């Protein structure tokens, strides 16, 4: 059973490290059944483990997970990486309500950054990572406009990733950067890249600095 310690105002006071909120929106629809969902689960766990091995990132990175598989489910409310014992195993089923998942993710990011400001805790530009192997099956255009606008205003980093036959054009609509296609099922390589990126962000001397991210050639399909 996964256990988490939810981040309240007292936790922000006890741990005053600058925060980097990282929300994962994951497609867990029926088309992800079999090897894709197994590799996705392994990749997320590798991500958590890698973040926890970096003392600075473990105190700074707050991870949230929302899945879109039949319904929208908040699998993990924002929790500082060092307080995550493990993440739930995802199962694949249903359609892909990606629009609803992204709306919830944006709401949660807005709530979390408001909590940082209220507690006087500095924070880096939040990240929203969306991974899908298909096309949204609900109304997603409003969520894409909202996410893209925040990215344009430099209030959010949106990283869209397409798996197998994903609609990269639809995924790209959520961001100012084009969606990248995952090579095969290299979820672990992607999440290790993400953990390295989070480590670079959390080690930055200023929350407003631009950070040079690692190359993506270990996982993306050129």
Coordinates of N, CA and C in Angstrom, one line a residue:
X1 N 0.8 -1.2 0.0 CA 0.0 0.0 0.0 C 0.9 1.2 0.0
X2 N 0.7 2.2 -0.9 CA 1.5 3.4 -1.0 C 1.1 4.3 0.2
X3 N 2.1 4.9 0.8 CA 1.8 5.9 1.8 C 2.5 7.2 1.5
X4 N 1.8 8.3 1.8 CA 2.3 9.6 1.5 C 2.1 10.5 2.7
X5 N 3.0 11.5 2.9 CA 2.7 12.5 3.9 C 2.3 13.8 3.1
X6 N 1.1 14.2 3.3 CA 0.6 15.4 2.5 C 1.4 16.6 3.0
X7 N 1.6 17.5 2.0 CA 2.3 18.7 2.3 C 1.3 19.8 2.8
X8 N 1.4 20.2 4.0 CA 0.7 21.3 4.5 C 1.5 22.5 4.8
X9 N 1.0 23.5 5.4 CA 1.8 24.7 5.7 C 2.9 24.4 6.6
X10 N 2.7 23.5 7.6 CA 3.7 23.2 8.6 C 4.9 22.6 7.9
X11 N 4.6 21.7 6.9 CA 5.8 21.1 6.2 C 6.6 22.1 5.4
X12 N 5.9 23.1 4.9 CA 6.6 24.1 4.1 C 7.5 24.9 5.1
X13 N 7.0 25.1 6.3 CA 7.9 25.8 7.3 C 9.0 25.0 7.8
X14 N 8.8 23.7 8.0 CA 9.8 22.8 8.5 C 10.9 22.6 7.4
X15 N 10.5 22.6 6.2 CA 11.4 22.4 5.1 C 11.3 23.6 4.1
X16 N 12.2 24.6 4.4 CA 12.0 25.9 3.6 C 12.8 25.9 2.3
X17 N 13.2 24.7 1.8 CA 13.9 24.6 0.5 C 13.0 25.2 -0.6
X18 N 13.6 25.9 -1.6 CA 12.8 26.3 -2.8 C 12.2 25.1 -3.4
X19 N 10.9 25.2 -3.9 CA 10.2 24.1 -4.4 C 10.2 24.0 -5.9
X20 N 10.1 22.9 -6.4 CA 9.8 22.7 -7.9 C 8.7 21.6 -8.0
X21 N 7.5 22.1 -8.3 CA 6.4 21.2 -8.4 C 6.4 20.5 -9.8
X22 N 6.3 19.2 -9.8 CA 6.3 18.4 -11.0 C 5.1 17.6 -11.1
X23 N 4.2 17.9 -12.0 CA 3.0 17.1 -12.1 C 3.1 16.2 -13.3
X24 N 2.8 14.9 -13.1 CA 2.7 13.9 -14.2 C 1.3 13.6 -14.6
X25 N 0.9 13.8 -15.8 CA -0.4 13.4 -16.3 C -0.2 12.2 -17.3
X26 N -0.6 11.1 -16.9 CA -0.3 9.8 -17.5 C -1.5 9.2 -18.2
X27 N -1.4 8.8 -19.4 CA -2.5 8.1 -20.1 C -2.4 6.6 -19.7
X28 N -3.4 6.2 -19.0 CA -3.5 4.8 -18.6 C -4.7 4.1 -19.2
X29 N -5.1 4.5 -20.4 CA -6.2 3.9 -21.1 C -5.9 2.5 -21.5
X30 N -7.0 1.8 -22.1 CA -6.9 0.4 -22.4 C -5.8 0.1 -23.4
X31 N -5.5 1.1 -24.3 CA -4.4 0.8 -25.3 C -3.0 0.7 -24.7
X32 N -2.9 1.1 -23.4 CA -1.6 1.0 -22.7 C -1.4 -0.3 -22.1
X33 N -2.4 -1.3 -22.2 CA -2.3 -2.6 -21.6 C -1.1 -3.4 -22.0
X34 N -0.6 -4.1 -21.1 CA 0.6 -5.0 -21.4 C 1.9 -4.3 -21.2
X35 N 2.9 -4.5 -22.1 CA 4.2 -4.0 -21.9 C 4.2 -2.5 -21.6
X36 N 3.4 -1.7 -22.3 CA 3.5 -0.2 -22.1 C 3.2 0.2 -20.7
X37 N 2.1 -0.4 -20.0 CA 1.8 0.0 -18.7 C 2.8 -0.5 -17.7
X38 N 3.4 -1.7 -18.0 CA 4.5 -2.2 -17.1 C 5.7 -1.3 -17.1
X39 N 6.1 -0.9 -18.3 CA 7.3 0.0 -18.5 C 7.0 1.3 -17.9
X40 N 5.8 1.8 -18.0 CA 5.4 3.1 -17.4 C 5.5 3.1 -15.9
X41 N 5.0 2.0 -15.3 CA 5.1 1.8 -13.8 C 6.6 1.8 -13.4
X42 N 7.4 1.0 -14.1 CA 8.8 0.9 -13.8 C 9.5 2.2 -13.9
X43 N 9.2 3.0 -15.0 CA 9.8 4.3 -15.2 C 9.5 5.3 -14.1
X44 N 8.2 5.3 -13.7 CA 7.8 6.3 -12.6 C 8.6 5.9 -11.3
X45 N 8.7 4.6 -11.0 CA 9.4 4.3 -9.8 C 10.9 4.6 -9.9
X46 N 11.5 4.4 -11.1 CA 12.9 4.8 -11.3 C 13.1 6.3 -11.1
X47 N 12.1 7.1 -11.5 CA 12.1 8.5 -11.4 C 12.2 8.9 -9.9
X48 N 11.3 8.3 -9.1 CA 11.2 8.6 -7.7 C 12.5 8.3 -7.0
X49 N 13.0 7.1 -7.3 CA 14.2 6.6 -6.7 C 15.4 7.5 -7.0
X50 N 15.5 7.9 -8.3 CA 16.6 8.8 -8.7 C 16.5 10.2 -8.0
X51 N 15.3 10.7 -7.9 CA 15.2 12.0 -7.2 C 15.6 11.9 -5.8
X52 N 15.2 10.8 -5.1 CA 15.5 10.6 -3.7 C 17.0 10.4 -3.4
X53 N 17.7 10.0 -4.5 CA 19.2 9.8 -4.3 C 19.9 11.2 -4.3
X54 N 19.3 12.2 -4.8 CA 19.9 13.6 -4.8 C 19.3 14.3 -3.6
X55 N 20.1 14.6 -2.6 CA 19.6 15.2 -1.4 C 18.9 16.5 -1.6
X56 N 19.5 17.4 -2.5 CA 18.9 18.7 -2.7 C 17.5 18.5 -3.5
X57 N 17.5 17.7 -4.5 CA 16.3 17.5 -5.2 C 15.2 16.8 -4.4
X58 N 15.6 15.9 -3.5 CA 14.6 15.2 -2.7 C 13.9 16.2 -1.7
X59 N 14.5 17.3 -1.3 CA 13.9 18.3 -0.5 C 13.1 19.3 -1.3
X60 N 13.4 19.5 -2.6 CA 12.8 20.5 -3.4 C 11.7 20.1 -4.3
X61 N 11.9 18.9 -4.9 CA 10.9 18.4 -5.9 C 9.6 17.9 -5.2
X62 N 8.5 18.4 -5.6 CA 7.2 17.9 -5.1 C 6.5 17.3 -6.3
X63 N 6.2 16.0 -6.2 CA 5.6 15.2 -7.3 C 4.1 15.0 -7.1
X64 N 3.4 15.2 -8.2 CA 2.0 14.9 -8.2 C 1.7 14.0 -9.4
X65 N 0.8 13.1 -9.3 CA 0.4 12.2 -10.4 C -1.1 12.1 -10.6
X66 N -1.5 12.3 -11.9 CA -2.9 12.2 -12.3 C -2.9 11.3 -13.5
X67 N -3.9 10.3 -13.5 CA -4.0 9.4 -14.6 C -5.3 9.6 -15.3
X68 N -5.3 9.3 -16.6 CA -6.4 9.3 -17.5 C -6.6 8.0 -18.1
X69 N -7.5 7.2 -17.5 CA -7.7 5.8 -18.0 C -9.2 5.4 -17.6
X70 N -10.1 5.7 -18.5 CA -11.5 5.5 -18.2 C -12.1 6.7 -17.4
X71 N -11.4 7.1 -16.4 CA -11.8 8.3 -15.6 C -10.5 9.0 -15.2
X72 N -10.7 10.2 -14.7 CA -9.5 11.0 -14.2 C -9.3 10.7 -12.7
X73 N -8.1 10.3 -12.3 CA -7.8 9.9 -11.0 C -6.5 10.6 -10.5
X74 N -6.6 11.2 -9.3 CA -5.5 11.8 -8.7 C -4.8 10.7 -7.9
X75 N -3.7 10.2 -8.5 CA -3.0 9.0 -7.9 C -2.1 9.5 -6.7
X76 N -1.6 10.6 -6.8 CA -0.6 11.1 -5.8 C -0.8 12.7 -5.7
X77 N -1.3 13.2 -4.6 CA -1.3 14.6 -4.4 C 0.1 15.1 -4.2
X78 N 0.3 16.4 -4.4 CA 1.7 16.9 -4.4 C 2.4 16.5 -3.0
X79 N 3.5 15.8 -3.2 CA 4.2 15.3 -2.0 C 5.7 15.5 -2.3
X80 N 6.5 16.1 -1.3 CA 7.9 16.2 -1.4 C 8.5 14.8 -1.7
X81 N 9.5 14.8 -2.6 CA 10.0 13.5 -3.0 C 10.5 12.6 -1.9
X82 N 11.2 13.3 -0.9 CA 11.8 12.5 0.2 C 10.7 11.9 1.1
X83 N 9.4 12.3 1.0 CA 8.3 11.7 1.8 C 7.5 10.7 1.1
X84 N 7.9 10.3 -0.2 CA 7.2 9.3 -0.9 C 7.8 7.9 -0.6
X85 N 7.0 7.0 -0.1 CA 7.6 5.7 0.2 C 7.5 4.8 -1.1
X86 N 6.5 5.0 -1.9 CA 6.3 4.3 -3.2 C 5.1 4.9 -3.9
X87 N 5.0 4.6 -5.2 CA 3.9 5.1 -5.9 C 3.0 3.9 -6.3
X88 N 1.7 4.2 -6.3 CA 0.8 3.1 -6.7 C 1.1 2.5 -8.1
X89 N 0.8 1.3 -8.3 CA 0.9 0.7 -9.6 C -0.3 1.0 -10.4
X90 N -0.1 1.5 -11.6 CA -1.2 1.9 -12.5 C -1.6 0.7 -13.3
X91 N -2.9 0.7 -13.6 CA -3.5 -0.3 -14.5 C -4.1 0.4 -15.7
X92 N -4.2 -0.4 -16.8 CA -4.7 0.2 -18.0 C -6.1 -0.2 -18.3
X93 N -7.0 0.8 -18.5 CA -8.4 0.5 -18.9 C -9.1 1.7 -19.4
X94 N -10.2 1.5 -20.2 CA -11.0 2.6 -20.6 C -10.5 3.5 -21.6
X95 N -11.2 4.7 -21.8 CA -10.8 5.7 -22.8 C -9.8 6.7 -22.2
X96 N -9.6 7.8 -22.9 CA -8.5 8.7 -22.5 C -9.0 10.1 -22.3
X97 N -9.5 10.4 -21.1 CA -10.1 11.7 -20.8 C -8.9 12.7 -20.4
X98 N -8.1 12.9 -21.4 CA -6.9 13.7 -21.2 C -7.2 15.2 -20.9
X99 N -8.2 15.7 -21.5 CA -8.6 17.1 -21.2 C -9.0 17.3 -19.8
X100 N -9.8 16.4 -19.2 CA -10.1 16.5 -17.8 C -9.0 16.3 -16.9
X101 N -8.0 15.4 -17.3 CA -6.8 15.2 -16.4 C -6.0 16.5 -16.4
X102 N -5.8 17.1 -17.6 CA -5.0 18.3 -17.7 C -5.6 19.5 -16.9
X103 N -7.0 19.6 -17.0 CA -7.6 20.6 -16.2 C -7.4 20.5 -14.7
X104 N -7.5 19.2 -14.2 CA -7.3 19.0 -12.8 C -5.8 19.3 -12.5
X105 N -4.9 18.9 -13.3 CA -3.5 19.1 -13.1 C -3.2 20.6 -13.0
X106 N -3.8 21.4 -13.9 CA -3.5 22.8 -13.8 C -4.2 23.4 -12.6
X107 N -5.3 22.9 -12.1 CA -5.9 23.4 -10.9 C -5.0 23.1 -9.7
X108 N -4.5 21.9 -9.7 CA -3.6 21.5 -8.5 C -2.3 22.3 -8.5
X109 N -1.8 22.6 -9.7 CA -0.5 23.4 -9.8 C -0.8 24.8 -9.3
X110 N -2.0 25.3 -9.7 CA -2.3 26.7 -9.2 C -2.5 26.7 -7.7
X111 N -3.1 25.7 -7.1 CA -3.3 25.7 -5.7 C -2.0 25.5 -5.0
X112 N -1.1 24.7 -5.5 CA 0.2 24.5 -4.9 C 1.1 25.8 -4.9
X113 N 1.2 26.4 -6.0 CA 2.0 27.6 -6.1 C 1.4 28.7 -5.2
X114 N 0.1 28.8 -5.0 CA -0.6 29.7 -4.1 C -0.1 29.4 -2.7
X115 N 0.0 28.1 -2.3 CA 0.4 27.7 -1.0 C 1.8 28.1 -0.7
X116 N 2.7 28.0 -1.8 CA 4.1 28.5 -1.6 C 4.1 29.9 -1.3
X117 N 3.4 30.7 -2.1 CA 3.4 32.2 -1.9 C 2.9 32.5 -0.5
X118 N 1.8 31.8 0.0 CA 1.2 32.1 1.3 C 2.2 31.8 2.4
X119 N 3.0 30.7 2.2 CA 4.0 30.3 3.2 C 5.3 31.1 3.1
X120 N 5.5 31.9 2.0 CA 6.7 32.6 1.8 C 7.9 31.7 1.4
X121 N 7.5 30.6 0.7 CA 8.5 29.7 0.2 C 8.8 30.0 -1.3
X122 N 10.1 30.1 -1.6 CA 10.4 30.4 -3.0 C 10.2 29.1 -3.9
X123 N 9.9 29.3 -5.2 CA 9.7 28.1 -6.0 C 10.1 28.4 -7.4
X124 N 10.6 27.3 -8.0 CA 11.0 27.3 -9.5 C 9.7 27.2 -10.3
X125 N 9.9 27.5 -11.6 CA 8.8 27.4 -12.6 C 8.3 25.9 -12.5
X126 N 7.0 25.7 -12.3 CA 6.5 24.3 -12.2 C 6.6 23.6 -13.5
X127 N 6.6 22.3 -13.4 CA 6.6 21.4 -14.6 C 5.4 20.6 -14.7
X128 N 4.9 20.4 -15.9 CA 3.7 19.6 -16.2 C 4.1 18.6 -17.3
X129 N 4.2 17.4 -17.0 CA 4.6 16.4 -18.0 C 3.4 15.5 -18.4
X130 N 3.1 15.5 -19.7 CA 1.9 14.7 -20.1 C 2.4 13.7 -21.1
X131 N 2.0 12.4 -20.8 CA 2.4 11.3 -21.7 C 1.2 10.5 -22.1
X132 N 1.1 10.3 -23.5 CA -0.1 9.6 -24.0 C 0.3 8.8 -25.2
X133 N -0.5 7.7 -25.5 CA -0.2 6.9 -26.6 C -1.3 7.0 -27.7
X134 N -2.2 8.0 -27.5 CA -3.3 8.1 -28.5 C -3.8 9.5 -28.6
X135 N -5.1 9.7 -28.6 CA -5.7 11.0 -28.7 C -6.7 11.2 -27.6
X136 N -6.9 12.4 -27.1 CA -7.9 12.6 -26.0 C -9.3 12.2 -26.5
X137 N -10.0 11.6 -25.6 CA -11.4 11.2 -26.0 C -12.5 12.1 -25.4
X138 N -12.0 13.2 -24.7 CA -13.0 14.2 -24.2 C -12.7 15.5 -24.8
X139 N -13.3 16.6 -24.3 CA -13.1 17.9 -24.7 C -11.8 18.4 -24.1
X140 N -10.8 18.6 -24.9 CA -9.4 19.0 -24.4 C -8.9 20.3 -24.8
X141 N -9.6 21.0 -25.8 CA -9.1 22.2 -26.3 C -8.9 23.3 -25.3
X142 N -9.9 23.5 -24.4 CA -9.8 24.6 -23.4 C -8.6 24.4 -22.5
X143 N -8.4 23.1 -22.1 CA -7.2 22.8 -21.3 C -5.9 23.1 -22.0
X144 N -5.9 22.8 -23.3 CA -4.7 23.0 -24.1 C -4.4 24.5 -24.2
X145 N -5.4 25.3 -24.4 CA -5.2 26.8 -24.4 C -4.7 27.3 -23.1
X146 N -5.3 26.8 -22.0 CA -4.9 27.2 -20.6 C -3.4 26.9 -20.4
X147 N -3.0 25.6 -20.7 CA -1.6 25.2 -20.5 C -0.7 26.0 -21.3
X148 N -1.0 26.1 -22.6 CA -0.1 26.8 -23.5 C 0.1 28.3 -23.1
X149 N -1.0 28.9 -22.7 CA -0.9 30.3 -22.3 C 0.0 30.5 -21.1
X150 N -0.1 29.6 -20.1 CA 0.8 29.6 -18.9 C 2.3 29.4 -19.4
X151 N 2.5 28.5 -20.3 CA 3.8 28.3 -20.8 C 4.4 29.5 -21.5
X152 N 3.5 30.2 -22.3 CA 3.9 31.4 -23.0 C 4.3 32.5 -22.0
X153 N 3.6 32.5 -20.9 CA 3.9 33.5 -19.9 C 5.0 33.1 -18.9
X154 N 5.7 32.0 -19.3 CA 6.8 31.5 -18.5 C 6.4 31.2 -17.0
X155 N 5.2 30.8 -16.8 CA 4.7 30.4 -15.5 C 4.6 28.9 -15.4
X156 N 4.9 28.1 -16.5 CA 4.8 26.7 -16.5 C 5.7 26.1 -17.6
X157 N 6.4 25.0 -17.3 CA 7.1 24.2 -18.3 C 6.2 23.0 -18.6
X158 N 5.8 22.9 -19.9 CA 4.9 21.8 -20.3 C 5.7 20.9 -21.2
X159 N 5.9 19.6 -20.8 CA 6.6 18.6 -21.6 C 5.7 17.5 -22.1
X160 N 5.3 17.6 -23.4 CA 4.4 16.6 -23.9 C 5.2 15.4 -24.6
X161 N 4.9 14.2 -24.3 CA 5.6 13.0 -24.8 C 4.5 12.1 -25.4
X162 N 4.8 11.7 -26.7 CA 3.9 10.7 -27.3 C 4.5 9.3 -27.4
X163 N 3.7 8.3 -27.1 CA 4.1 6.9 -27.1 C 3.5 6.2 -28.3
X164 N 4.3 5.5 -29.0 CA 3.8 4.7 -30.2 C 3.0 5.6 -31.1
X165 N 1.7 5.3 -31.3 CA 1.0 6.0 -32.4 C 0.2 7.3 -31.8
X166 N 0.8 7.9 -30.8 CA 0.1 9.1 -30.2 C 0.0 10.2 -31.3
X167 N -1.0 11.0 -31.1 CA -1.2 12.2 -31.9 C -0.4 13.3 -31.4
X168 N 0.8 13.5 -32.0 CA 1.8 14.5 -31.6 C 1.2 15.9 -31.7
X169 N 0.4 16.1 -32.8 CA -0.1 17.5 -33.0 C -1.0 17.9 -31.8
X170 N -1.9 17.0 -31.4 CA -2.8 17.3 -30.2 C -2.0 17.5 -29.0
X171 N -1.0 16.7 -28.7 CA -0.1 16.8 -27.5 C 0.7 18.2 -27.6
X172 N 1.1 18.5 -28.8 CA 1.9 19.8 -28.9 C 1.0 21.0 -28.6
X173 N -0.3 20.9 -28.7 CA -1.2 22.0 -28.5 C -1.1 22.4 -27.0
X174 N -0.7 21.6 -26.1 CA -0.6 21.9 -24.7 C 0.6 22.7 -24.3
X175 N 1.5 22.9 -25.3 CA 2.8 23.4 -24.9 C 3.3 24.4 -26.0
X176 N 4.3 25.2 -25.6 CA 5.0 26.0 -26.5 C 6.2 25.2 -27.2
X177 N 6.4 24.0 -26.8 CA 7.5 23.2 -27.4 C 6.8 22.0 -28.0
X178 N 7.3 21.5 -29.2 CA 6.6 20.4 -29.8 C 6.8 19.1 -29.0
X179 N 5.7 18.3 -29.1 CA 5.8 17.0 -28.4 C 6.9 16.1 -29.0
X180 N 7.5 15.4 -28.2 CA 8.6 14.4 -28.6 C 8.0 13.0 -28.6
X181 N 8.4 12.2 -29.5 CA 7.9 10.8 -29.5 C 8.9 9.9 -28.8
X182 N 8.4 9.1 -27.9 CA 9.3 8.2 -27.1 C 9.7 7.1 -28.1
X183 N 11.0 6.8 -28.0 CA 11.5 5.7 -28.8 C 11.1 4.4 -28.2
X184 N 10.3 3.6 -28.9 CA 9.9 2.3 -28.3 C 9.2 2.5 -27.0
X185 N 9.6 1.8 -26.0 CA 9.0 1.9 -24.7 C 10.1 2.4 -23.7
X186 N 10.8 3.4 -24.0 CA 12.0 3.8 -23.2 C 11.4 4.8 -22.1
X187 N 10.5 4.3 -21.3 CA 10.0 5.1 -20.2 C 11.0 5.3 -19.2
X188 N 11.8 4.3 -18.9 CA 12.8 4.4 -17.8 C 13.8 5.5 -18.2
X189 N 14.3 5.4 -19.5 CA 15.2 6.4 -19.9 C 14.7 7.8 -19.9
X190 N 13.4 8.0 -20.2 CA 12.7 9.3 -20.1 C 12.7 9.8 -18.7
X191 N 12.3 8.9 -17.8 CA 12.2 9.4 -16.4 C 13.5 9.6 -15.7
X192 N 14.6 8.9 -16.2 CA 15.9 9.3 -15.7 C 16.3 10.6 -16.2
X193 N 16.0 10.9 -17.5 CA 16.2 12.3 -18.0 C 15.5 13.3 -17.2
X194 N 14.2 13.0 -16.9 CA 13.4 13.9 -16.1 C 14.0 14.2 -14.7
X195 N 14.5 13.1 -14.1 CA 15.1 13.3 -12.7 C 16.4 14.1 -12.8
X196 N 17.1 13.9 -13.9 CA 18.4 14.7 -14.1 C 18.0 16.2 -14.3
X197 N 16.9 16.4 -15.0 CA 16.4 17.8 -15.2 C 16.0 18.4 -13.9
X198 N 15.2 17.7 -13.1 CA 14.8 18.2 -11.8 C 16.0 18.5 -10.9
X199 N 17.0 17.6 -11.0 CA 18.2 17.9 -10.2 C 18.9 19.2 -10.6
X200 N 19.0 19.4 -11.9 CA 19.6 20.7 -12.4 C 18.8 21.9 -11.9
X201 N 17.5 21.8 -12.0 CA 16.6 22.9 -11.6 C 16.8 23.2 -10.1
X202 N 16.7 22.1 -9.3 CA 16.8 22.3 -7.8 C 18.1 22.8 -7.4
X203 N 19.2 22.6 -8.2 CA 20.5 23.0 -7.8 C 20.8 24.4 -8.3
X204 N 19.9 25.0 -9.1 CA 20.1 26.3 -9.6 C 20.2 27.3 -8.5
X205 N 21.1 28.3 -8.7 CA 21.3 29.3 -7.6 C 20.2 30.3 -7.5
X206 N 19.3 30.4 -8.5 CA 18.2 31.3 -8.4 C 17.0 30.7 -9.0
X207 N 15.8 31.0 -8.5 CA 14.6 30.4 -9.0 C 14.2 31.0 -10.3
X208 N 14.9 32.1 -10.7 CA 14.6 32.7 -12.0 C 15.6 32.4 -13.1
X209 N 16.6 31.7 -12.8 CA 17.7 31.4 -13.8 C 17.1 30.4 -14.8
X210 N 17.6 30.6 -16.1 CA 17.3 29.6 -17.1 C 18.3 28.4 -16.9
X211 N 17.8 27.2 -17.0 CA 18.6 26.0 -16.7 C 18.8 25.2 -18.0
X212 N 20.0 24.9 -18.3 CA 20.3 24.1 -19.5 C 20.0 22.6 -19.1
X213 N 19.0 22.0 -19.9 CA 18.6 20.7 -19.6 C 19.4 19.6 -20.3
X214 N 19.5 18.4 -19.8 CA 20.2 17.3 -20.5 C 19.7 17.1 -21.8
X215 N 20.5 16.5 -22.8 CA 19.9 16.1 -24.1 C 18.9 15.0 -24.0
X216 N 18.0 14.9 -24.9 CA 16.9 14.0 -24.9 C 17.2 12.7 -25.8
X217 N 18.4 12.6 -26.3 CA 18.6 11.6 -27.3 C 18.7 10.2 -26.7
X218 N 18.6 10.1 -25.4 CA 18.6 8.7 -24.7 C 17.2 8.1 -24.8
X219 N 16.2 8.9 -25.1 CA 14.8 8.4 -25.1 C 13.9 8.8 -26.3
X220 N 14.2 9.9 -27.0 CA 13.3 10.4 -28.0 C 13.6 9.8 -29.3
X221 N 12.6 9.7 -30.2 CA 12.7 9.2 -31.5 C 13.0 10.3 -32.5
X222 N 14.2 10.3 -33.1 CA 14.5 11.4 -34.0 C 13.8 11.2 -35.3

